[in-house]
Short mmCIF file of C-alpha atoms in Angstrom, two decimals:
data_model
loop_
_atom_site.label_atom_id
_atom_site.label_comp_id
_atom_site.label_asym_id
_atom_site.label_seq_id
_atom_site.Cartn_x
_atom_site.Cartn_y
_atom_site.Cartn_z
CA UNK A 1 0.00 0.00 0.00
CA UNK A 2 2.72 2.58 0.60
CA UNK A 3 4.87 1.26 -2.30
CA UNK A 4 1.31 2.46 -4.28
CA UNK A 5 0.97 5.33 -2.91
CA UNK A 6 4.47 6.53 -3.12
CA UNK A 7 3.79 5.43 -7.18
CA UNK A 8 1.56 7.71 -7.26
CA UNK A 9 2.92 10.63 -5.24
CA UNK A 10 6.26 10.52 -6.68
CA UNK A 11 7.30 9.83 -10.63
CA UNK A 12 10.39 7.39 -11.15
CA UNK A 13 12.26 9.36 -13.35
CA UNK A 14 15.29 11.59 -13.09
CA UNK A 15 15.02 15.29 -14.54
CA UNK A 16 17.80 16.18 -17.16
CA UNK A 17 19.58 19.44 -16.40
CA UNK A 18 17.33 21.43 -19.14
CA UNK A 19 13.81 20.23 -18.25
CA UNK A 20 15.30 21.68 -14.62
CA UNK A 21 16.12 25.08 -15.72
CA UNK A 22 12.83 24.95 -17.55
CA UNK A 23 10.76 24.99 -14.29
CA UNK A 24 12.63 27.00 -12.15
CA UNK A 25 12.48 29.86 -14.93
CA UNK A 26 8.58 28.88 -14.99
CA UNK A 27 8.33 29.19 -11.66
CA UNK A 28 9.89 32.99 -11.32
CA UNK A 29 7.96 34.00 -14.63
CA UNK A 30 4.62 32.81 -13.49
CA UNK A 31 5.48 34.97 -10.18
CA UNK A 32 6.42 38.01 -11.99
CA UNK A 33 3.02 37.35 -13.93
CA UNK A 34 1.13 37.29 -11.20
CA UNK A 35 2.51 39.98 -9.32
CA UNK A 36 1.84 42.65 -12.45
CA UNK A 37 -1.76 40.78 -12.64
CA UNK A 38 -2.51 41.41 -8.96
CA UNK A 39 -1.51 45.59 -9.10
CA UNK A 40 -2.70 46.41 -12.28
CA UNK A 41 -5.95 44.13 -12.31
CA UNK A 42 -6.43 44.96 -8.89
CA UNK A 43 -7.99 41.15 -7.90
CA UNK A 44 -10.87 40.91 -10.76
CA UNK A 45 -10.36 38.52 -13.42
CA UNK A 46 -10.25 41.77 -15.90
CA UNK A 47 -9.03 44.67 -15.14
CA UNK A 48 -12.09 47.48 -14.76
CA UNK A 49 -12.79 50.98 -13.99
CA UNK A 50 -14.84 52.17 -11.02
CA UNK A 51 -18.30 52.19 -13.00
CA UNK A 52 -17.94 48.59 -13.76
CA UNK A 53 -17.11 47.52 -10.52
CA UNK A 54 -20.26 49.21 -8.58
CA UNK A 55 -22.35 47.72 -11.65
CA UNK A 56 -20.98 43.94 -11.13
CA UNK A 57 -20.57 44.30 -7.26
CA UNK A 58 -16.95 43.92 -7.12
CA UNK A 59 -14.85 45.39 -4.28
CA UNK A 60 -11.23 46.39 -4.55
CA UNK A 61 -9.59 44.63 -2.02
CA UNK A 62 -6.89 47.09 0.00
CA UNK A 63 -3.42 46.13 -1.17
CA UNK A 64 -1.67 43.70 1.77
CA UNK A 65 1.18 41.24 1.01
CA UNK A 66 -1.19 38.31 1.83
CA UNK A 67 -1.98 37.42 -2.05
CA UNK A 68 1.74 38.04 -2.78
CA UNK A 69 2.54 35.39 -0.50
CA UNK A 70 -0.12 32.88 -1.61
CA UNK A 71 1.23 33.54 -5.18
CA UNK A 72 4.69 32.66 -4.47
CA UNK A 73 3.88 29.48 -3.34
CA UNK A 74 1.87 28.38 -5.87
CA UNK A 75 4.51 29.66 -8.38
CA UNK A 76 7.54 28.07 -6.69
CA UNK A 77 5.37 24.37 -5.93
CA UNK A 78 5.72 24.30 -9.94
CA UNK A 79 9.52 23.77 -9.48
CA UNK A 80 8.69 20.36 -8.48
CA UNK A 81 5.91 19.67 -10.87
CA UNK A 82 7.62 16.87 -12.93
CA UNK A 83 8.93 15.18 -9.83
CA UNK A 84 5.44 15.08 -7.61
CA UNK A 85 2.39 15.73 -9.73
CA UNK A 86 0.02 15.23 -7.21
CA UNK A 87 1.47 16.94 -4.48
CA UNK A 88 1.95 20.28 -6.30
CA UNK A 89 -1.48 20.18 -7.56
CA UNK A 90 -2.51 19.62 -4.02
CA UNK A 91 -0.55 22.40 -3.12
CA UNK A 92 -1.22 24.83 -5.91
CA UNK A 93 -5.04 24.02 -6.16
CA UNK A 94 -5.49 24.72 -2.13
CA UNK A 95 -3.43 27.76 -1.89
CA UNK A 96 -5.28 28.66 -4.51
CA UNK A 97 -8.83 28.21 -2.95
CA UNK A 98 -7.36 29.44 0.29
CA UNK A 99 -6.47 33.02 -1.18
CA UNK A 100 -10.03 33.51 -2.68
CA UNK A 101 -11.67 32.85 0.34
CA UNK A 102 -9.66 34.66 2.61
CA UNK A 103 -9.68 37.44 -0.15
CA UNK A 104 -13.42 37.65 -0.23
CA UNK A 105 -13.59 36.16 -3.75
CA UNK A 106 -10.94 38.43 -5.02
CA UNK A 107 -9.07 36.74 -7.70
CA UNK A 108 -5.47 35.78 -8.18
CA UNK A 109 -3.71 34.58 -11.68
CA UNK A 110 -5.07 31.28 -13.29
CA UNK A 111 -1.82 30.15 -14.79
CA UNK A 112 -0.53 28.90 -11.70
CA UNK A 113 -3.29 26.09 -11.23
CA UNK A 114 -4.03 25.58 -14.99
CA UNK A 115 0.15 24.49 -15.02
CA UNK A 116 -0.66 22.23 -12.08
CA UNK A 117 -3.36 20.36 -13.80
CA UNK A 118 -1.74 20.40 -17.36
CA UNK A 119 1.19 18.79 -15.74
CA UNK A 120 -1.02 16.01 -13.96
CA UNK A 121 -2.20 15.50 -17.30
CA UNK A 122 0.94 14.79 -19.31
CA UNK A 123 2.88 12.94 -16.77
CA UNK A 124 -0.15 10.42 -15.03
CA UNK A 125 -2.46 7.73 -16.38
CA UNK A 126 -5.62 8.30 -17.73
CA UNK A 127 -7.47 7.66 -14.67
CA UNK A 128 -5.53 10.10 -12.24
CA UNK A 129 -6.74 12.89 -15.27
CA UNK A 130 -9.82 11.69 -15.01
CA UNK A 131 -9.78 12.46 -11.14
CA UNK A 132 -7.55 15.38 -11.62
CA UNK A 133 -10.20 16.93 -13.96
CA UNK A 134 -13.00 16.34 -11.38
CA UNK A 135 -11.89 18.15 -8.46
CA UNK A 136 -11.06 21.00 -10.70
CA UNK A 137 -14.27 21.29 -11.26
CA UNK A 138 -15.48 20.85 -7.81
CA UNK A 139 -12.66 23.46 -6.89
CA UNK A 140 -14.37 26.10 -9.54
CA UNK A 141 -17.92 24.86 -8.09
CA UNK A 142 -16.95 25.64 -4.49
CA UNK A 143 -14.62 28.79 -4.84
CA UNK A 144 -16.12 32.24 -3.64
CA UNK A 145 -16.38 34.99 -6.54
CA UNK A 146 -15.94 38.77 -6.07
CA UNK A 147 -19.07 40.11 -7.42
CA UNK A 148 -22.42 39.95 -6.75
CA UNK A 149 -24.04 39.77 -9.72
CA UNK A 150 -25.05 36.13 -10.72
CA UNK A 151 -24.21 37.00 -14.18
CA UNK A 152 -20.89 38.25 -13.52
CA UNK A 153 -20.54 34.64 -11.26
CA UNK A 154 -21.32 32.83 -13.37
CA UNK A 155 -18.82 34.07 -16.36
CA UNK A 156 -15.96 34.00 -13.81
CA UNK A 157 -16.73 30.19 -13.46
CA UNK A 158 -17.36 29.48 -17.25
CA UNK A 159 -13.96 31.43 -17.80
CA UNK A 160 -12.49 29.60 -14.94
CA UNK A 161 -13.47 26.32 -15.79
CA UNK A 162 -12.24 26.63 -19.68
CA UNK A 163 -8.96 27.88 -18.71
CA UNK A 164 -8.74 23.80 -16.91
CA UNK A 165 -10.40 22.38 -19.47
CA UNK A 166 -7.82 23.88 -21.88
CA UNK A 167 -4.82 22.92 -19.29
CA UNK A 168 -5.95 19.35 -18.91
CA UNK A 169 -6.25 19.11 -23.30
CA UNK A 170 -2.93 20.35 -23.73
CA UNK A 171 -1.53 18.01 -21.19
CA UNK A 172 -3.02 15.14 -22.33
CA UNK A 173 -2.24 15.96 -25.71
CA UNK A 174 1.86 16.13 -25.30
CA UNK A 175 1.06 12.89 -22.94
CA UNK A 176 -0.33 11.15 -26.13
CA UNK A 177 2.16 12.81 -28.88
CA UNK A 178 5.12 11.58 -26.30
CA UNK A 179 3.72 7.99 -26.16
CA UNK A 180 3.21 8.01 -29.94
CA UNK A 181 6.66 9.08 -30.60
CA UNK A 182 8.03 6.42 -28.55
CA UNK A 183 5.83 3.42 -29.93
CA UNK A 184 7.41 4.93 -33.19
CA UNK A 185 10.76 4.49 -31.63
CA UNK A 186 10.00 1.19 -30.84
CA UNK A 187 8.96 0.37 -33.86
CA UNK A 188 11.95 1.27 -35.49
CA UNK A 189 14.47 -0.36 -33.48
CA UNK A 190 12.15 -3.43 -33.51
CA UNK A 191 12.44 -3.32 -37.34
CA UNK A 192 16.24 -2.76 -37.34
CA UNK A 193 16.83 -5.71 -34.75
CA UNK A 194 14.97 -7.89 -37.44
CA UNK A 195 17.01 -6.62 -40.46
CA UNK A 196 19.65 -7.53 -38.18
CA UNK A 197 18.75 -10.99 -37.36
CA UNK A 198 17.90 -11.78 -41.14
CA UNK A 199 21.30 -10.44 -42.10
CA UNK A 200 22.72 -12.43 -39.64
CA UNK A 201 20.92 -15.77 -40.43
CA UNK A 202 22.07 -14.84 -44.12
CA UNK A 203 25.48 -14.69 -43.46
CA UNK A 204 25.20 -17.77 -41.38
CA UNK A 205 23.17 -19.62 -44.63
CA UNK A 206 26.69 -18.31 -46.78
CA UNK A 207 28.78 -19.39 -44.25
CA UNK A 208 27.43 -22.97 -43.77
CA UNK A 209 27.54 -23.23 -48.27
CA UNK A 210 30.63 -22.03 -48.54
CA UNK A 211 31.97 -24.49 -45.97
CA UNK A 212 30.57 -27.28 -47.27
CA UNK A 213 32.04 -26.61 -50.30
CA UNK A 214 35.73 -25.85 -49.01
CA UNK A 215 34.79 -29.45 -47.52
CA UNK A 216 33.76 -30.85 -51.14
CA UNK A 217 36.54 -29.25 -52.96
CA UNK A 218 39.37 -30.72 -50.57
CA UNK A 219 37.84 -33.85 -49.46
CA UNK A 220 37.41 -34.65 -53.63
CA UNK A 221 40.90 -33.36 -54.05
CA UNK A 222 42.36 -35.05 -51.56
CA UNK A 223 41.17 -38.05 -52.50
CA UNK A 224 42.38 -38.12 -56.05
CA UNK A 225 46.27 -37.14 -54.72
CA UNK A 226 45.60 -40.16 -52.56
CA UNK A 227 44.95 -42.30 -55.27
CA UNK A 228 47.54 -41.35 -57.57
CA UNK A 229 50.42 -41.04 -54.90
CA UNK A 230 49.37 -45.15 -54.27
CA UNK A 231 49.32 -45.60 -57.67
CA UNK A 232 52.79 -43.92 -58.19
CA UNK A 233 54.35 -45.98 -55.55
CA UNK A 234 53.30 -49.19 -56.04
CA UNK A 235 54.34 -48.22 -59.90
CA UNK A 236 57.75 -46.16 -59.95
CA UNK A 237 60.07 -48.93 -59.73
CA UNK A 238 58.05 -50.89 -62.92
CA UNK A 239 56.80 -48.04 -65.19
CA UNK A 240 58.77 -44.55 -64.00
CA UNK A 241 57.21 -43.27 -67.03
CA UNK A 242 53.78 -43.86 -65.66
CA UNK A 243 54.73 -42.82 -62.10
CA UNK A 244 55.69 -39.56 -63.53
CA UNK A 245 51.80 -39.36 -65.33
CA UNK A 246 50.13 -39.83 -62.05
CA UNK A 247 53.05 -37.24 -59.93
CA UNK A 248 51.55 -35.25 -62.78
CA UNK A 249 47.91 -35.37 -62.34
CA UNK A 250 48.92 -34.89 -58.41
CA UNK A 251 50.61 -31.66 -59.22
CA UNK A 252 47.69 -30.48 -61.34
CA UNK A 253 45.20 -31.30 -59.32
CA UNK A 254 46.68 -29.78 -55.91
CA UNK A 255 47.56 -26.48 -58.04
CA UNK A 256 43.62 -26.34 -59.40
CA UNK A 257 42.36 -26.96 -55.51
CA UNK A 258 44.58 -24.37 -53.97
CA UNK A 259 42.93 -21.94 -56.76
CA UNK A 260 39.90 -22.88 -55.85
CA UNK A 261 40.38 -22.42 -51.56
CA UNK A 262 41.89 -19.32 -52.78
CA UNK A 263 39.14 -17.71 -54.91
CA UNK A 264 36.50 -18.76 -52.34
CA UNK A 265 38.74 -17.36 -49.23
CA UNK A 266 39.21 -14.05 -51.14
CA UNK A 267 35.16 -14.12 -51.25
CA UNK A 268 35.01 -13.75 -47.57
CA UNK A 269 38.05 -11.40 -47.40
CA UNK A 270 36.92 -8.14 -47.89
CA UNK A 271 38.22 -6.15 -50.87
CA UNK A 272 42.16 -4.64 -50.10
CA UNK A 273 42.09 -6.16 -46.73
CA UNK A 274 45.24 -8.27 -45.92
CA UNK A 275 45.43 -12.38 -45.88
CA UNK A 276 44.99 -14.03 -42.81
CA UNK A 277 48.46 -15.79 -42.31
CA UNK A 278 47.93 -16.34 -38.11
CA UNK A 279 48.41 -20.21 -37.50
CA UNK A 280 44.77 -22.11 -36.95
CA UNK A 281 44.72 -22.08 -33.04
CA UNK A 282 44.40 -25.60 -31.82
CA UNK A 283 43.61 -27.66 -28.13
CA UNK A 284 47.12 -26.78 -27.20
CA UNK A 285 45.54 -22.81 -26.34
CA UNK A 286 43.13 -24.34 -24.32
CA UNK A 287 45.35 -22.99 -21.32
CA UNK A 288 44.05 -19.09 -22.70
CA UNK A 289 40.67 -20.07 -22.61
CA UNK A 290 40.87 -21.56 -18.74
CA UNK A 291 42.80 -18.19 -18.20
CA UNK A 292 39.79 -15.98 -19.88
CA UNK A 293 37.62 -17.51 -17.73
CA UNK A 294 39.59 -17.21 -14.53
CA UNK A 295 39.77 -13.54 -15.66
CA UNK A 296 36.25 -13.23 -15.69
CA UNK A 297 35.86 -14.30 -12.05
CA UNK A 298 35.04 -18.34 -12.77
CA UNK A 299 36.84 -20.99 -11.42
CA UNK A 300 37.88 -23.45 -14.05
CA UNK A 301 38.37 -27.22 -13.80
CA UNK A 302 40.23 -28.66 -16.71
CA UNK A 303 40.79 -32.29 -17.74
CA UNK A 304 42.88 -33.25 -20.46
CA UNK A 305 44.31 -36.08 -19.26
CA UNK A 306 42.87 -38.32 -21.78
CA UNK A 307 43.22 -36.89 -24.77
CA UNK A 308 46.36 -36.67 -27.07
CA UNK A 309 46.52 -34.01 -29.69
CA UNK A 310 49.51 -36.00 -31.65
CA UNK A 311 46.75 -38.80 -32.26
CA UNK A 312 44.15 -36.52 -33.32
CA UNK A 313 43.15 -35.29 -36.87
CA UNK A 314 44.33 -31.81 -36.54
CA UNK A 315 41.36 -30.87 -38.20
CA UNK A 316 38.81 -32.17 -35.70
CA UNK A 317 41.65 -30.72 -32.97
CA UNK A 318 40.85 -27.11 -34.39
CA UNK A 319 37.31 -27.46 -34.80
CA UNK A 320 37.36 -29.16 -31.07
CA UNK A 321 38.99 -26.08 -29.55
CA UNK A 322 36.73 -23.67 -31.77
CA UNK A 323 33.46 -25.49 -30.16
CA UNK A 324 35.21 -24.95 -26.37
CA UNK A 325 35.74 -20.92 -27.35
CA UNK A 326 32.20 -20.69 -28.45
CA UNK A 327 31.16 -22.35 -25.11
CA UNK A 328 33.33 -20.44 -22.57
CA UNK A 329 32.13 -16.90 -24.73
CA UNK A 330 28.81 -17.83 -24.22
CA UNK A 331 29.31 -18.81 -20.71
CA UNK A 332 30.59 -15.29 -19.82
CA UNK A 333 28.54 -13.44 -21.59
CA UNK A 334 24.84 -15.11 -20.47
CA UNK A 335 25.66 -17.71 -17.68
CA UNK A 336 25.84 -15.91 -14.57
CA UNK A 337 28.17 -19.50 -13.62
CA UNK A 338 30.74 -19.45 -10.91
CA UNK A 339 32.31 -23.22 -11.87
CA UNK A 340 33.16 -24.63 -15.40
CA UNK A 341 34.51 -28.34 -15.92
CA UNK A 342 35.65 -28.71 -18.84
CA UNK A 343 36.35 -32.44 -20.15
CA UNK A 344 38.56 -33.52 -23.02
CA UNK A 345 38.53 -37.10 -24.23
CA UNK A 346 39.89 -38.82 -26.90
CA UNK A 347 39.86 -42.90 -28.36
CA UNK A 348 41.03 -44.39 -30.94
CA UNK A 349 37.95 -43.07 -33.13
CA UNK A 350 36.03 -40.50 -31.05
CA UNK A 351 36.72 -37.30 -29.34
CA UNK A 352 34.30 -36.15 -26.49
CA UNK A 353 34.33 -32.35 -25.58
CA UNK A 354 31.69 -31.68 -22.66
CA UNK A 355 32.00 -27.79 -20.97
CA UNK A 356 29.80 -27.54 -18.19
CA UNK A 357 28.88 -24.79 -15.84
CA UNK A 358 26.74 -24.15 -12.91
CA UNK A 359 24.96 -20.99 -14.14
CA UNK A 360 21.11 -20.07 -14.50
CA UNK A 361 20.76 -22.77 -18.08
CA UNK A 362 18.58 -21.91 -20.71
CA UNK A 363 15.42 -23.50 -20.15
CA UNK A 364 15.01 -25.35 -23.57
CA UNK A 365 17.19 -27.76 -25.40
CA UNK A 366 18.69 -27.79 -28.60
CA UNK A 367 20.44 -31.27 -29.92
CA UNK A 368 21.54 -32.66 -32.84
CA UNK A 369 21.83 -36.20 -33.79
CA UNK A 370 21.22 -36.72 -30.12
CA UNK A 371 20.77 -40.16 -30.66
CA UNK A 372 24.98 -40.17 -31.04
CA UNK A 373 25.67 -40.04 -27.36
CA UNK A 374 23.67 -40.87 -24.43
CA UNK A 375 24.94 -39.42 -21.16
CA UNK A 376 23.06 -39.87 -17.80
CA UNK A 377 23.95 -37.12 -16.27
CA UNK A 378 21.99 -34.71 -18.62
CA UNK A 379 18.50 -34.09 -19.17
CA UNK A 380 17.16 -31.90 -21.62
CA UNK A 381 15.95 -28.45 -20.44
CA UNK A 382 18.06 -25.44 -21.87
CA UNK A 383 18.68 -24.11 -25.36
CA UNK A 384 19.46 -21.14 -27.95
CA UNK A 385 20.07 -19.52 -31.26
CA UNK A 386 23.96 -18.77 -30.68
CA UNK A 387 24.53 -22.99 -30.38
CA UNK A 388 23.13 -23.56 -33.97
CA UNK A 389 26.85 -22.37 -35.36
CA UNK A 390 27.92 -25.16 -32.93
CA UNK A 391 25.81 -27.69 -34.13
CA UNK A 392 26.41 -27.28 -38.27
CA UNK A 393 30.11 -27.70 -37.48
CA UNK A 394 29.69 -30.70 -35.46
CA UNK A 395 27.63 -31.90 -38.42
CA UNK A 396 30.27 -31.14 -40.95
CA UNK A 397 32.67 -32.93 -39.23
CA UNK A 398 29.78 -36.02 -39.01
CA UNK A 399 29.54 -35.27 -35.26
CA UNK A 400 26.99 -35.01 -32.43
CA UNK A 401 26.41 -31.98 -30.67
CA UNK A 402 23.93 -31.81 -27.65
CA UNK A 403 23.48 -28.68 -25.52
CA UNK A 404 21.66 -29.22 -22.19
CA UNK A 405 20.50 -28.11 -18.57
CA UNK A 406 22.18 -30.22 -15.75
CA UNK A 407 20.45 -31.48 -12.66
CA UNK A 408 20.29 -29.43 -9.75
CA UNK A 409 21.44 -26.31 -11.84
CA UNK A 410 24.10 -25.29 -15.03
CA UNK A 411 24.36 -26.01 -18.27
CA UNK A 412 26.56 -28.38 -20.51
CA UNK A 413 27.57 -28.35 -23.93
CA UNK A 414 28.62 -32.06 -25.10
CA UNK A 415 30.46 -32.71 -28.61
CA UNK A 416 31.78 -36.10 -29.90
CA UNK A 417 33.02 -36.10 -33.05
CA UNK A 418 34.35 -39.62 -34.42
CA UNK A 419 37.47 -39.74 -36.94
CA UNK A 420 40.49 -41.95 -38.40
CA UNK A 421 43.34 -41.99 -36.61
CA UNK A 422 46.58 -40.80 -37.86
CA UNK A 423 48.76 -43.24 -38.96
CA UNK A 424 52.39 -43.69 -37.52
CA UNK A 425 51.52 -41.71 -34.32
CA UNK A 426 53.39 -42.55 -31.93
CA UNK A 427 51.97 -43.05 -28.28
CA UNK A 428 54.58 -41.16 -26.24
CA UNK A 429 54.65 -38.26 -28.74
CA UNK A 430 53.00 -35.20 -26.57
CA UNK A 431 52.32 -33.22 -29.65
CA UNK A 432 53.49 -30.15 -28.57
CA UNK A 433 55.38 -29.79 -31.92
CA UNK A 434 52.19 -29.07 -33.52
#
């Protein structure tokens, strides 16, 4: 209840330094106003000679300080307009009644309350204008007049009660134009934060094609140099001749390949902008991504001890390590985690990646070829759009890629991707000369 009322007593909004200087130079210039208003109008609504006065009934009050003093604080309450509403209508509306009646009916300057209820009406709901409007009126209905002529009354109401009903139209008015111009606002950055996504999901689209076909063009390459360097051995000693034909086609058909990888690669290089020469980082910076996590305040448990680079393709070792920088970015940026594990596993024909935190998860799933891997430990329940990049290079690579939300809290990202192992590695080798 006092959370409510303190809603609607005070507005939750900090006041830039112009709209500041605004109402302080509002509040001396309605003063001023009011001060000239009060000597030369001499308390009537008009200012009027003598004849008029005995004809409507008016009296000229005798000038006293009093009205001064009701006018500056009604001027200076509009200092805080923007900030409390309520309470300097409240204030402006009373002070306002007060003076009349203690003035014998004697008028002070409108502009004061008509401020008050304009600014109820461009900063509250519809409702609050609604009961902002109605005491207004019952303020007009119940305020003494000067005269004593009904007719002349009953103007200085009408008069009084357009001046509010003027106040409250321009208020709501700026109240609706503001509203509109921020739906239009929204609109617009609702519009550009769907270009974006449909750029981005077309860039992804070209990305996925164009890797597929680096992995057509060398896979199909590859394969004919591995023909014709078997055929050239198992030949050069019988036919050199021969030999030389299929060292031939080799040459040719690495040269037309490299073109190939070359023209496509320049595709995604921009025009005039320099080759990328940087070696392909591998498992063996995994160290950098324990420390970029450490750096971000998460403690990091890393197992390796079961996997050796040496007897890995170093093609699924790069892609491996790319998954695990995806997952520890993500991590950071959305997990809210304190703990990561991160597993690395490799067998003669599979390698298992699994990063898991104990962050907020994701409340969805998102899998692919589930069915590759079966871990108890996981349960579905987490998911997004930033592991789909994840997933189509797992499935490049002819993997299985699972993202999940752990029991009793987290989140876990689980690769296996299956390969050939190199021949002639050697089991002690530790691969660091990779």
């Amino acid at each position: 209840m006092e959370n409510n009322l303190e809603n609607i007593l005070v507005n939750r909004r900090e006041l830039t330094a112009h709209e500041w200087t605004v109402d302080i130079l509002l509040g001396l210039g309605v003063f001023v106003l009011g001060g000239i208003y009060l000597i030369w109008g001499g308390g009537s609504l008009i200012p009027v000679d003598d004849a008029f006065r005995e004809f409507t009934g008016i009296q000229r009050y005798v000038f006293s300080y009093v009205p001064f003093f009701y006018l500056a604080v009604m001027s200076f309450a509009l200092v805080v307009r923007r900030i409390t509403p309520w309470l300097v209508f409240a204030v402006v509306m009373g002070t306002y009644l007060a003076c009349r009646f203690q003035m014998g009916g004697q008028d002070l300057l409108v502009l004061a309350p008509c401020l008050a209820i304009f600014t109820v009406a461009e900063e509250r709901s519809r409702y609050e204008v609604i009961v902002a409007g109605a005491l207004s009126l019952l303020c007009v209905l119940v305020m003494p007049t000067a005269g004593t002529s009904l007719a002349f009354d009953f103007y200085t109401r009408v008069m009084t009660v357009t001046y509010f009903a003027l106040a409250l139209f321009m208020g709501l008015s700026v109240q609706s134009y503001r509203r509109y111009r921020n739906e239009v606002s929204q609109r617009l950055e609702e519009a550009a934060a769907i270009r974006e996504k449909e750029a981005e999901k077309a860039v992804e689209a070209e990305r996925v094609r164009i890797a597929r076909e680096l992995h057509d063009i060398t896979a199909h390459s590859l394969s004919a140099i591995g023909i014709q360097a078997a055929a050239a051995e198992r030949i050069v000693d019988r036919d050199p001749e021969l030999a030389k034909e299929s060292l031939r086609i080799i040459r040719t058909t690495s040269k037309e390949s490299l073109a190939e990888i070359r023209a496509m690669i320049g595709v995604l290089r921009g025009e005039g902008e320099p080759a990328e020469n940087r070696p392909t980082h591998g498992t063996e910076h995994l160290g950098e991504l324990v420390q970029y996590l450490e750096s971000a305040g998460i403690t990091v448990t890393c197992d390796q001890s079961h996997y050796r680079r040496d007897a890995v393709p170093l093609y699924i070792d790069v892609a491996v390590f790319g998954i695990a920088r995806e997952s520890v970015t993500n991590i950071v940026k959305h997990a809210h985690a304190k703990h990561v594990d991160i597993t690395l596993h490799a067998t003669e024909d599979l390698v298992t990646l699994m990063v898991v935190d104990d962050g907020q998860g994701m409340g969805g799933s998102y899998a692919h070829n589930a069915s590759f891997y079966d871990d108890p430990a996981l349960h579905v329940g987490g998911g997004g759009h930033g592991l789909q990049g994840m997933a189509e290079r797992t499935n490049l690579l002819g993997g299985g890629f699972g993202a999940y939300d752990v029991k009793g809290g987290g989140f876990a990202v689980v690769v296996r991707l299956p390969f050939h192992q190199k021949e002639g590695a050697d089991a002690g080798d530790s691969g660091e000369d990779r």
